[in-house]
XYZ file of N, CA and C in Angstrom:
462
model
N -43.561 200.304 173.971
C -43.281 199.542 173.087
C -44.956 199.059 172.753
N -46.133 199.704 172.956
C -47.262 199.418 172.273
C -47.598 199.386 171.021
N -46.871 199.747 170.091
C -46.619 200.027 168.642
C -46.019 198.727 168.312
N -45.206 197.825 168.926
C -44.641 196.621 168.408
C -44.783 196.111 166.794
N -45.915 195.200 167.014
C -46.177 194.786 165.905
C -46.020 196.071 164.776
N -46.535 197.229 164.761
C -46.558 198.083 163.763
C -45.187 198.261 163.078
N -44.110 198.363 164.226
C -42.504 198.711 164.179
C -42.209 197.480 163.384
N -42.390 196.143 163.545
C -41.722 195.206 163.364
C -42.410 194.821 161.586
N -43.766 195.299 161.331
C -44.330 195.192 160.205
C -43.549 196.013 159.254
N -43.461 197.002 159.486
C -43.189 198.106 158.861
C -41.512 197.699 158.114
N -40.545 197.095 159.500
C -39.288 197.135 159.081
C -39.099 195.534 158.150
N -40.194 194.564 157.969
C -40.405 193.471 157.512
C -40.441 193.986 155.791
N -41.268 195.180 156.002
C -41.915 195.658 154.595
C -40.729 196.222 154.022
N -39.541 196.823 154.679
C -38.482 197.231 154.304
C -37.327 196.447 153.785
N -37.332 195.260 154.706
C -36.400 194.363 154.573
C -36.951 193.727 153.402
N -38.422 193.252 153.022
C -38.485 192.352 151.836
C -38.374 193.287 150.423
N -38.738 194.768 150.302
C -38.156 195.447 149.260
C -36.960 195.584 148.923
N -36.097 195.761 150.092
C -34.555 195.896 149.812
C -34.216 194.288 149.407
N -34.670 193.081 150.001
C -34.404 192.034 149.373
C -34.782 191.915 147.895
N -35.772 192.012 147.665
C -36.315 192.209 146.167
C -35.320 193.003 145.385
N -35.236 194.392 145.924
C -33.962 194.906 145.042
C -32.904 193.957 144.563
N -32.400 193.240 145.793
C -30.890 193.132 145.918
C -30.860 191.700 145.120
N -32.122 191.015 144.704
C -32.674 189.872 144.204
C -31.286 189.904 143.318
N -30.554 188.352 142.568
C -29.806 188.029 141.229
C -30.603 188.805 139.980
N -30.052 189.460 139.669
C -30.386 189.562 137.776
C -30.460 188.284 137.161
N -31.405 187.904 136.432
C -31.244 187.402 135.485
C -30.963 187.461 134.187
N -30.726 186.077 133.354
C -30.126 186.234 132.255
C -30.874 187.226 131.138
N -32.064 187.563 131.566
C -32.693 188.355 130.189
C -32.790 189.640 130.731
N -32.639 190.016 132.323
C -32.403 191.477 132.638
C -30.768 191.876 131.723
N -29.834 190.830 132.192
C -28.720 191.255 131.466
C -28.750 191.695 130.076
N -29.132 190.839 129.531
C -29.406 190.631 128.210
C -29.664 191.920 127.742
N -30.862 192.275 128.048
C -31.749 193.780 128.039
C -30.597 194.984 128.559
N -29.757 194.680 129.037
C -28.911 195.939 129.720
C -27.976 196.328 128.287
N -27.617 195.144 128.378
C -26.383 194.869 127.402
C -26.972 195.857 125.983
N -28.417 195.165 125.492
C -28.757 196.094 124.622
C -29.064 197.460 124.732
N -29.441 197.535 125.978
C -29.787 199.118 125.591
C -28.857 200.405 125.929
N -27.404 199.476 126.450
C -26.062 200.276 126.050
C -25.951 200.143 124.753
N -26.302 199.139 123.896
C -25.665 198.947 122.767
C -26.662 199.904 121.442
N -27.670 199.801 122.060
C -28.832 201.266 121.419
C -28.607 202.251 121.627
N -27.384 202.301 122.195
C -26.977 203.992 123.076
C -25.716 204.409 122.046
N -25.411 202.974 121.249
C -24.059 203.382 120.488
C -23.012 202.668 121.072
N -22.758 201.790 122.219
C -21.884 201.495 122.888
C -21.501 200.032 121.821
N -20.207 199.522 122.069
C -19.529 199.112 121.323
C -19.069 197.477 122.597
N -18.864 196.165 121.924
C -18.424 195.370 123.266
C -16.778 195.608 122.565
N -16.425 195.341 123.537
C -14.480 195.548 123.432
C -14.062 194.595 122.760
N -13.093 195.007 121.913
C -12.394 194.219 120.441
C -11.350 193.008 121.604
N -11.575 193.069 122.712
C -10.776 192.092 123.364
C -11.870 190.654 124.129
N -13.302 191.387 123.706
C -13.959 189.878 124.152
C -14.098 189.256 122.583
N -13.159 187.944 122.678
C -13.344 187.035 121.725
C -14.614 186.180 121.370
N -15.669 185.646 122.428
C -16.475 184.808 122.391
C -17.379 184.821 121.073
N -17.938 183.697 120.959
C -18.692 183.982 119.527
C -19.858 184.310 119.913
N -20.786 184.739 121.233
C -21.887 185.035 122.152
C -21.409 186.379 122.876
N -20.684 187.412 122.745
C -20.453 188.306 124.258
C -21.401 188.607 124.703
N -22.540 188.749 124.152
C -23.414 188.815 125.517
C -23.753 187.660 126.154
N -23.787 186.119 125.907
C -23.863 185.410 126.581
C -22.349 185.425 127.579
N -21.132 185.915 127.525
C -19.952 186.175 128.206
C -20.131 187.027 129.674
N -21.191 188.129 128.822
C -21.417 189.088 129.973
C -22.823 188.358 131.406
N -23.317 187.111 130.349
C -24.636 186.468 131.553
C -23.749 186.054 132.616
N -22.660 184.894 131.881
C -22.127 183.748 133.014
C -21.397 184.952 133.943
N -20.760 186.206 133.614
C -20.281 186.479 134.593
C -21.416 187.844 135.593
N -21.828 187.984 134.499
C -23.108 188.834 135.798
C -24.061 188.269 136.515
N -24.037 186.551 136.244
C -24.967 186.201 136.804
C -24.818 186.250 138.878
N -25.831 185.981 139.345
C -25.900 186.681 140.491
C -25.576 188.217 141.298
N -25.424 188.888 140.028
C -24.966 190.229 140.678
C -26.775 190.939 140.688
N -26.588 191.809 142.054
C -28.076 192.155 142.418
C -28.670 193.095 141.322
N -29.636 192.908 141.102
C -30.622 193.696 139.702
C -30.527 195.113 140.230
N -30.922 195.665 141.256
C -30.469 197.212 142.018
C -29.017 197.468 141.333
N -28.156 196.807 141.437
C -26.518 197.438 141.081
C -26.626 197.068 139.601
N -27.190 196.483 139.082
C -26.757 196.188 137.959
C -27.433 197.398 136.692
N -28.860 197.872 137.313
C -29.535 198.609 136.823
C -28.839 200.338 137.066
N -28.050 200.396 138.481
C -27.599 201.682 138.575
C -26.303 201.603 137.547
N -25.437 200.590 137.360
C -24.422 200.669 136.948
C -24.283 200.827 135.810
N -25.606 200.387 135.166
C -25.668 200.280 133.642
C -26.346 201.631 133.296
N -26.904 202.305 134.382
C -27.430 203.827 134.239
C -26.145 204.314 133.865
N -25.414 204.629 134.856
C -24.136 205.782 135.389
C -23.560 205.252 133.993
N -23.653 204.170 133.503
C -22.444 203.888 132.419
C -23.058 204.641 131.127
N -24.429 204.627 131.092
C -25.108 205.234 129.996
C -25.133 207.080 130.043
N -25.100 207.302 131.112
C -24.696 208.864 130.820
C -23.859 209.226 131.212
N -22.458 208.554 131.376
C -21.040 208.693 131.487
C -20.658 209.169 132.586
N -21.286 208.496 133.552
C -20.824 209.272 135.370
C -19.688 208.493 135.497
N -19.283 207.283 134.896
C -17.957 206.965 135.194
C -16.779 207.196 134.243
N -15.964 208.435 134.838
C -15.115 208.742 134.421
C -13.922 208.262 133.617
N -13.456 207.036 134.725
C -12.708 206.072 134.272
C -12.836 205.345 133.175
N -14.206 205.225 132.277
C -14.271 204.239 131.551
C -14.502 205.274 130.246
N -14.280 204.359 129.346
C -14.113 204.883 127.804
C -15.866 204.713 127.740
N -16.577 206.003 127.152
C -17.633 206.123 126.674
C -18.269 205.608 125.451
N -17.359 204.606 124.367
C -17.382 203.972 123.494
C -17.920 202.666 123.674
N -17.150 202.072 124.851
C -17.265 200.449 124.526
C -17.895 199.806 126.116
N -18.690 199.110 125.943
C -19.580 198.554 127.109
C -18.176 197.723 128.002
N -18.167 198.379 129.180
C -16.846 197.596 129.707
C -17.114 195.944 130.080
N -15.773 195.866 130.279
C -15.385 194.138 130.248
C -16.586 193.864 131.537
N -16.717 192.503 131.097
C -17.915 191.716 132.143
C -17.513 191.506 133.877
N -16.067 191.682 133.951
C -15.484 191.720 135.380
C -15.526 192.814 136.057
N -15.548 194.161 135.545
C -15.492 195.705 135.527
C -17.029 195.891 135.972
N -17.624 195.400 134.897
C -19.355 195.193 135.240
C -20.051 195.102 136.130
N -19.516 193.759 136.524
C -19.856 192.780 137.858
C -19.203 193.736 139.287
N -17.713 194.054 139.173
C -17.529 194.735 140.315
C -18.113 195.941 140.480
N -18.888 196.955 139.107
C -19.224 198.300 139.146
C -20.897 197.727 139.976
N -21.393 196.844 139.572
C -22.841 196.636 139.767
C -22.590 195.997 141.125
N -21.923 195.523 141.820
C -22.041 195.065 143.173
C -21.561 196.539 144.049
N -20.819 197.261 143.410
C -20.048 198.474 144.473
C -21.587 199.355 144.224
N -22.394 199.529 143.381
C -23.611 200.655 143.068
C -24.465 199.607 144.638
N -24.416 198.154 144.699
C -25.409 197.510 145.522
C -25.509 197.827 147.086
N -24.058 197.988 147.346
C -23.471 198.035 148.555
C -24.647 198.857 149.668
N -24.623 200.373 149.012
C -25.435 201.087 150.041
C -26.589 200.318 150.387
N -27.869 199.460 149.178
C -28.893 198.790 149.689
C -28.409 197.866 150.245
N -27.633 197.091 150.389
C -27.157 195.888 150.966
C -26.971 196.200 152.581
N -26.292 197.654 152.890
C -26.153 198.345 153.991
C -27.501 198.296 154.827
N -28.461 199.214 154.220
C -29.630 199.597 154.797
C -30.874 198.259 155.181
N -30.218 197.040 153.979
C -31.375 196.285 154.437
C -30.623 195.417 155.776
N -29.551 195.151 155.689
C -28.621 194.730 157.100
C -29.141 195.557 158.327
N -28.982 196.784 158.327
C -29.266 197.763 159.264
C -30.630 197.341 159.740
N -31.717 197.299 158.800
C -33.140 196.716 158.797
C -33.059 195.799 159.904
N -32.343 195.121 159.429
C -32.586 193.741 159.859
C -31.462 193.588 161.410
N -30.874 194.245 161.791
C -30.549 194.611 162.936
C -31.435 195.366 163.938
N -32.293 196.622 163.544
C -33.086 197.222 164.150
C -34.264 196.069 164.795
N -34.512 195.433 163.572
C -35.531 194.717 163.744
C -35.277 193.419 165.024
N -34.582 192.892 164.771
C -33.682 192.177 165.855
C -33.568 193.030 167.205
N -33.195 194.113 167.053
C -33.112 194.990 168.575
C -34.709 195.104 168.698
N -34.994 195.359 168.513
C -36.587 195.826 169.092
C -37.149 194.534 169.681
N -37.215 193.473 168.476
C -37.397 191.968 169.233
C -36.947 191.592 170.485
N -35.563 191.781 170.703
C -34.710 191.706 171.971
C -35.395 192.519 173.151
N -35.178 193.802 172.862
C -35.806 194.608 173.611
C -37.513 194.163 174.058
N -38.130 193.575 173.160
C -39.649 193.529 173.803
C -39.445 192.257 174.694
N -38.639 191.217 174.509
C -38.380 189.962 174.853
C -38.026 190.378 176.323
N -36.771 191.341 176.845
C -36.629 191.463 177.956
C -37.526 192.300 178.846
N -38.522 193.280 178.116
C -39.448 193.977 178.628
C -40.449 193.044 179.412
N -40.641 191.968 178.382
C -41.559 190.839 178.679
C -41.335 190.166 179.971
N -40.026 189.776 180.110
C -39.215 188.744 181.021
C -39.553 190.001 182.504
N -38.966 191.526 182.163
C -39.390 192.388 183.308
C -40.460 192.292 184.149
N -41.816 192.193 182.800
C -42.614 192.296 183.472
C -43.150 191.300 184.264
N -43.006 190.156 183.563
C -43.208 188.657 184.786
C -42.624 188.579 185.986
N -41.425 189.018 186.114
C -40.357 188.992 187.293
C -40.927 189.824 188.131
N -41.522 191.346 187.759
C -41.853 192.099 188.539
C -43.683 191.567 189.123
N -44.506 191.017 188.366
C -45.436 190.400 188.755
C -45.437 189.711 189.991
N -44.222 188.406 189.889
C -44.188 187.823 190.466
C -43.303 188.156 192.138
N -42.471 189.489 191.907
C -42.313 189.885 192.762
C -43.631 190.632 193.764
N -44.402 191.018 192.824
C -45.829 191.781 193.898
C -46.546 190.662 194.501
N -46.803 189.451 193.889
C -47.476 188.404 194.284
C -46.708 187.603 195.563
N -45.352 187.875 195.355
C -44.547 187.181 196.634
C -44.724 188.820 197.959
N -44.854 189.810 197.257
C -44.994 191.154 198.569
C -46.083 190.617 198.843
N -47.498 190.786 198.242
C -48.245 190.293 199.051
C -48.843 189.114 199.551
N -48.135 187.979 199.380
C -48.381 187.223 200.298
C -47.602 187.417 201.591
N -46.372 187.996 201.307
C -45.782 188.002 202.432
C -46.767 189.063 203.397
N -47.380 190.205 202.940
C -47.935 191.251 203.358
C -49.191 190.376 204.294
N -49.888 189.487 203.412
C -51.107 188.761 204.058
C -50.620 187.724 204.835
N -49.045 187.472 205.146
C -49.202 186.314 205.795
C -48.679 186.690 207.393
N -48.007 188.432 207.351
C -47.744 189.249 208.601
C -48.828 189.566 208.902
N -49.822 189.930 208.384
C -51.490 190.416 208.662
C -51.911 189.329 209.587
N -52.042 187.979 208.925
C -52.501 187.138 209.308
C -52.000 186.784 210.633
N -50.495 186.678 210.814
C -49.955 186.483 212.314
C -50.203 187.552 213.388
N -50.607 188.977 212.796
C -50.746 189.796 214.075
C -51.993 189.545 214.398
N -52.885 189.075 213.530
C -54.434 189.016 214.264
C -54.225 187.733 214.983
N -53.554 186.977 215.031
C -53.647 185.737 215.448
C -52.812 186.124 216.934
């Protein structure tokens, strides 16, 4: 465990990067993504009756991970979801579901990295405790040997 600080630092960087990617999308991110789809020719579904459809999407997509939002919007624009009509922007709830699904692998990677970090810390703690116990045992053995040696001399 001589490279413990380096391992922990690397895991901390990995966890931080994943946490940043999974940060909630802001209203501007959502509006830009909707505009990006519209620039590609997609329309709002006729079933959205709100005066400001973008605001409907902002409300529903609030808190969705940024990475998931970007991945879902990219796949929508490229037509990778075969069950969606390529002429229309999916309904807000469907977009939120897709974005959360796209974020799941990153969420799992972050969880696994955090678990690895905890495991390394626990292992280091156990090793340190074993070393302390070993040193105590060595001292006791040395004391016993010293007392036996002293008794033999006497």
